[in-house]
CSV table of C-alpha atoms in Angstrom, one decimal:
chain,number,residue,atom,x,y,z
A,115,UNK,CA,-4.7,23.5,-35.5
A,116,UNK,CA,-6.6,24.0,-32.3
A,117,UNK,CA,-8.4,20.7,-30.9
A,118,UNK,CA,-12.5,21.1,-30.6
A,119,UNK,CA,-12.9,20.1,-26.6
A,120,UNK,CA,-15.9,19.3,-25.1
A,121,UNK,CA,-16.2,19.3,-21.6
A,122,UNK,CA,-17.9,15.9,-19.1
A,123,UNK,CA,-21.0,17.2,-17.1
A,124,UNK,CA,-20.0,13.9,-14.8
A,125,UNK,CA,-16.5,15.0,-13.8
A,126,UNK,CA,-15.4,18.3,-15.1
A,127,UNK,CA,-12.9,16.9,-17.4
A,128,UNK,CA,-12.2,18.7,-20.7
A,129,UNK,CA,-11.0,16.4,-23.9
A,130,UNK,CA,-10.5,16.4,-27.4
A,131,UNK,CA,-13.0,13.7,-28.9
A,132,UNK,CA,-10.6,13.8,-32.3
A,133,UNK,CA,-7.1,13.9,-32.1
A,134,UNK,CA,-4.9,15.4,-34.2
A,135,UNK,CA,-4.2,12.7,-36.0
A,136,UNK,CA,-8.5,12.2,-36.6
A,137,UNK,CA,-8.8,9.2,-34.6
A,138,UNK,CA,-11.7,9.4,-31.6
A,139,UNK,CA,-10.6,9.8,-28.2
A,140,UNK,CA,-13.2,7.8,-25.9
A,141,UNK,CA,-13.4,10.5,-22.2
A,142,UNK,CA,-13.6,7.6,-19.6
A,143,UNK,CA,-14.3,9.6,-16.1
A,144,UNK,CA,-11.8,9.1,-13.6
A,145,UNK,CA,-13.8,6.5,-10.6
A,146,UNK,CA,-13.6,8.2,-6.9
A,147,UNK,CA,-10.8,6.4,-4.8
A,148,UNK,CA,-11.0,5.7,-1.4
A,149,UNK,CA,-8.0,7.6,0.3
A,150,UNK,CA,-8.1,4.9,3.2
A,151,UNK,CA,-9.2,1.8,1.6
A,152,UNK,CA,-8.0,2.6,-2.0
A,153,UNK,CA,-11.8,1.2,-3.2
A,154,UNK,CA,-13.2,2.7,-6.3
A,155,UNK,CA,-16.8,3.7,-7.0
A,156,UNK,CA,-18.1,5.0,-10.0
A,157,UNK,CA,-19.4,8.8,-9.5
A,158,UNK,CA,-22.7,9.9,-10.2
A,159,UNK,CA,-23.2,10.6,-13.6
A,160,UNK,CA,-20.2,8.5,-14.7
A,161,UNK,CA,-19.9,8.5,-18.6
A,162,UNK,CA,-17.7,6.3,-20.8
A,163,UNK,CA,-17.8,7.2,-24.3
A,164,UNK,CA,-16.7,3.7,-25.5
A,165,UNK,CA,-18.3,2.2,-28.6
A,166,UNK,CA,-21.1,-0.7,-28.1
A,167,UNK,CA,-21.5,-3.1,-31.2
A,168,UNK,CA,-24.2,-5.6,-31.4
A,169,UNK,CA,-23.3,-9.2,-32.2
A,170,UNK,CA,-23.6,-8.2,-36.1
A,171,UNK,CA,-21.4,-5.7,-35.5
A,172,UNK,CA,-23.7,-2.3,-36.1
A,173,UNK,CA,-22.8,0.4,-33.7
A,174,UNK,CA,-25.3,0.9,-31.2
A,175,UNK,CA,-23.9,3.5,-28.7
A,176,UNK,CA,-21.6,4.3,-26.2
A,177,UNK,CA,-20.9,2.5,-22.9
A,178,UNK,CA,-22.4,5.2,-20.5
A,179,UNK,CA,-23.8,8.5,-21.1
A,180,UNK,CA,-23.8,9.4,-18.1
A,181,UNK,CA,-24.4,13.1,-16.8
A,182,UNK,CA,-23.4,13.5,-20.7
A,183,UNK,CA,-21.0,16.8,-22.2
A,184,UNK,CA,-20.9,19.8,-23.6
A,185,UNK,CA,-18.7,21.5,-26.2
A,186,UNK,CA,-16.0,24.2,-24.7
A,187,UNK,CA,-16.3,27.6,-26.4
B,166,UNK,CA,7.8,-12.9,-30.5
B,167,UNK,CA,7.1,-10.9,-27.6
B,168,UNK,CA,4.3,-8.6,-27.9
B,169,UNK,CA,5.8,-5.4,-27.1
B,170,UNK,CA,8.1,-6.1,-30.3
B,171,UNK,CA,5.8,-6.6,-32.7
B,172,UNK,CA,6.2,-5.2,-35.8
B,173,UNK,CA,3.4,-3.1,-37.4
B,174,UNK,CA,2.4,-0.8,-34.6
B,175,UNK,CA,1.0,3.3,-35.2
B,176,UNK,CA,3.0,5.6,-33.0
B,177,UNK,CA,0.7,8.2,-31.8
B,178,UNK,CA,0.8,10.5,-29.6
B,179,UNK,CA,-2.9,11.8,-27.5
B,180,UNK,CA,-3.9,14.3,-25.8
B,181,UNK,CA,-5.8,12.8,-22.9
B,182,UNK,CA,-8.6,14.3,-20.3
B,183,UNK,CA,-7.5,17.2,-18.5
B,184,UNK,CA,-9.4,15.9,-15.4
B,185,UNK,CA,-11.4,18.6,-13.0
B,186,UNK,CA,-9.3,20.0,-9.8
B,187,UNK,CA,-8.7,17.3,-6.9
B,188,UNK,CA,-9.2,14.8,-9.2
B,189,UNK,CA,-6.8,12.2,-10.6
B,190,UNK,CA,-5.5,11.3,-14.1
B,191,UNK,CA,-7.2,8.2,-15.5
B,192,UNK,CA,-6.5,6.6,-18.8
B,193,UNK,CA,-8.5,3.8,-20.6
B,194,UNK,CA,-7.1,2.0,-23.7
B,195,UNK,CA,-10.4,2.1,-25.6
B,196,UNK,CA,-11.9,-1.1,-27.0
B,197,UNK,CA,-10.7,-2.7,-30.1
B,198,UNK,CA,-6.9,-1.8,-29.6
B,199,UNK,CA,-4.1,-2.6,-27.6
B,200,UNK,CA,-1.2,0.3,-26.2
B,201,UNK,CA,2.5,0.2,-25.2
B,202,UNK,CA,2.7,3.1,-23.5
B,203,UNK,CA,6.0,4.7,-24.7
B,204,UNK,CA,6.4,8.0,-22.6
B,205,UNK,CA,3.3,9.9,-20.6
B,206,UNK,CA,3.7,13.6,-19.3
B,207,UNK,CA,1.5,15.7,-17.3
B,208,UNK,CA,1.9,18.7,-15.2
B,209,UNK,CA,0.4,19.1,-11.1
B,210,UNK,CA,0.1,22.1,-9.9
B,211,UNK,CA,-0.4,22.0,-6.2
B,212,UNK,CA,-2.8,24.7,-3.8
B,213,UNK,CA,-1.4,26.6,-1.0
B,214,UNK,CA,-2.0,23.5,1.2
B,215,UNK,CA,1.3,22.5,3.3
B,216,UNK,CA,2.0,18.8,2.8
B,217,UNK,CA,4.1,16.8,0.7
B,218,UNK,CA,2.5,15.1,-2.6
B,219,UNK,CA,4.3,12.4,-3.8
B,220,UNK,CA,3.0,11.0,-7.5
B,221,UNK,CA,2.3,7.4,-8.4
B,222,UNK,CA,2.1,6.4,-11.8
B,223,UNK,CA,-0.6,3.0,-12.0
B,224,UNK,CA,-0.9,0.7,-14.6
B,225,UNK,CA,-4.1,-1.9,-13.9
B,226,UNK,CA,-6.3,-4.2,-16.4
B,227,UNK,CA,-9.2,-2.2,-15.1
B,228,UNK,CA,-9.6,-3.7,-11.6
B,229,UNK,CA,-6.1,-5.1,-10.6
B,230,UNK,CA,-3.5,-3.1,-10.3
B,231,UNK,CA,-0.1,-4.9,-11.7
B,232,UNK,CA,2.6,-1.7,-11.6
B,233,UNK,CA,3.2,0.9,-9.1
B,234,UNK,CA,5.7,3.6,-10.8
B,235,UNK,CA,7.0,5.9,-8.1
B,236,UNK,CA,8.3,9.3,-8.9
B,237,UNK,CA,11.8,9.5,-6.6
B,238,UNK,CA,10.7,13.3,-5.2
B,239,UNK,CA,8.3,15.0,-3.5
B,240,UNK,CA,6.1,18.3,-4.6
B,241,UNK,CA,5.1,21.1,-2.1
B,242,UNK,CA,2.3,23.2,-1.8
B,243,UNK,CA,2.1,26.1,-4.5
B,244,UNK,CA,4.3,24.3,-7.1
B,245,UNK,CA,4.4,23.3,-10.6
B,246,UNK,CA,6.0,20.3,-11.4
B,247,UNK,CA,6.1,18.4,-15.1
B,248,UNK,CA,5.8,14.7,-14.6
B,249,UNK,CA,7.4,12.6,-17.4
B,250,UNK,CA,6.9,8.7,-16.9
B,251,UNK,CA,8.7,5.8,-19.7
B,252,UNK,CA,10.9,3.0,-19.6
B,253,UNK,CA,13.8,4.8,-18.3
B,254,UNK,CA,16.6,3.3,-16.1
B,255,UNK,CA,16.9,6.2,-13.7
B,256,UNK,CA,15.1,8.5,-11.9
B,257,UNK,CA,15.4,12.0,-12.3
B,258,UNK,CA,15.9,15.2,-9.8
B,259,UNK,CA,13.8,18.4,-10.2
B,260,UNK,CA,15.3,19.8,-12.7
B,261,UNK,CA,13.6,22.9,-14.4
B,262,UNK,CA,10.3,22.1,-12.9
B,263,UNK,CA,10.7,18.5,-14.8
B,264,UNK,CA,11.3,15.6,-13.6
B,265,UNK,CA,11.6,11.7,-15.1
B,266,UNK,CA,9.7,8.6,-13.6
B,267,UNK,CA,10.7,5.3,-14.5
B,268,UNK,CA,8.4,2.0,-15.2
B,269,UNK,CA,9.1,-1.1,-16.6
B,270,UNK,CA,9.6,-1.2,-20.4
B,271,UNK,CA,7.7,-3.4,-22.7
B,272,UNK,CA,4.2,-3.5,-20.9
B,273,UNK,CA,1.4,-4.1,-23.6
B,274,UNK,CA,-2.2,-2.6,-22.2
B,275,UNK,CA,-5.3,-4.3,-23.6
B,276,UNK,CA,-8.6,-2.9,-24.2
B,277,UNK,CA,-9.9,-1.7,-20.4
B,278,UNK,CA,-6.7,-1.4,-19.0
B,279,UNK,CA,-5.4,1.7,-17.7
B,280,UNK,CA,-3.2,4.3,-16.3
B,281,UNK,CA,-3.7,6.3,-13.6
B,282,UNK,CA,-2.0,8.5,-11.1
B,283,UNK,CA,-2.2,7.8,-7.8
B,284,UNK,CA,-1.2,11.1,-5.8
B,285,UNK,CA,-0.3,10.6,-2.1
B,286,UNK,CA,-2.0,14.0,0.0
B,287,UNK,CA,-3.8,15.0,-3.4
B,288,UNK,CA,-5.8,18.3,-1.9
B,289,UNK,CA,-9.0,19.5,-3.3
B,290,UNK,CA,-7.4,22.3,-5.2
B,291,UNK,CA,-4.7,20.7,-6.6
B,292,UNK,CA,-4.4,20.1,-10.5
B,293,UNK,CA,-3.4,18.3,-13.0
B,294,UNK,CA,-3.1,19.4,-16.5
B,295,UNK,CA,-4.5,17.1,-19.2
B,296,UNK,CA,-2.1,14.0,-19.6
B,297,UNK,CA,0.2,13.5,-22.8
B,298,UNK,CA,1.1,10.3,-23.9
B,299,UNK,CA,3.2,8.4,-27.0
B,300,UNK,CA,2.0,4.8,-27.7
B,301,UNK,CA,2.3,2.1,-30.1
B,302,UNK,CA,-1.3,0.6,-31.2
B,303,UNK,CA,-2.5,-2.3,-32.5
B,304,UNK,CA,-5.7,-3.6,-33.7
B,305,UNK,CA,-6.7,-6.4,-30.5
């Protein structure tokens, strides 16, 4: 079985958001590291795909958008 | 008991970001679980640039960074090498394009933490190939 990827229009990563096994897979983009310093920043249109629950517990989004994604064909 | 031994875990094994060239590998255990991460593979394949990469394997709760996991060789320009990184007692040569990177064993990642690599001389056309990984989860 192929995996369904969908491609981050914040870093260029490609992911399967369901694994083979059917759980999610939450894309996190990768921060941009300082070669000199080693400080990260989050890059411009950072997304994190991360549930967000309210305090009853109903999902209510992800962490980030972001730049969002796009399926890969 | 110590965490890492807990009974009860799922072993699974996920096929992680396959991050844009010039850019790093970067892992997040999601929220609600918590990882040991059993083996991680990847492959870097490096541009025409001359200068020695050497690969760093990072393990950090999200801002502090608690293991540095070295691999033991370097990787040239125009090469592909297969990284694998788990609690193993040695470090391996090149062998086959493959080579084994040591950590310490029994490391349990909350939600947040993550893995990274950290590649000394990373160039702007070098590449990794979308990260591998067993781990044991539990609910957090």
């Amino acid at each position: 079985m192929k995996l369904a990827m969908r491609k981050c229009l914040g870093c260029g990563g490609v992911y399967p958001p369901v694994q083979r096994d059917g759980y999610s897979y939450y894309h996190v983009c990768p921060p941009l590291r300082d070669e000199k310093t080693g400080v990260e920043t989050l890059r411009p249109g950072h997304r994190d795909e991360n549930l967000v629950h309210d305090s009853a517990g109903k999902l209510v989004g992800i962490v980030a958008e972001g730049a969002g994604s796009e399926p890969v064909k | 008991m110590p965490e890492a031994t807990r009974p009860g875990g799922r072993i699974r094994v996920i096929v992680g970001t396959n991050p844009a060239a010039g850019a790093e590998i970067v892992e997040t255990v999601p929220a609600g679980v918590q990882w040991r991460l059993i083996a991680m593979q990847a492959g870097l394949v490096t541009d025409v640039t001359v200068i020695n990469r050497l690969v760093v394997l990072v393990l950090d709760d999200g801002v502090n960074i608690f293991v540095y996991a070295g691999s033991s060789s370097i990787q040239a320009a125009s090469q592909l090498l297969r990284y694998t990184f788990g609690a193993f007692s040695r470090q391996g040569d090149v062998l086959g394009g493959a080579i084994l990177c040591g950590y310490p064993e029994g490391i349990v990642l909350g939600p947040g933490f993550r893995f990274s690599t950290l590649t000394i001389n990373l160039q702007a056309g070098d590449n990794w190939g979308p990260s591998i990984y067993m781990v044991e989860e539990w609910p957090a």
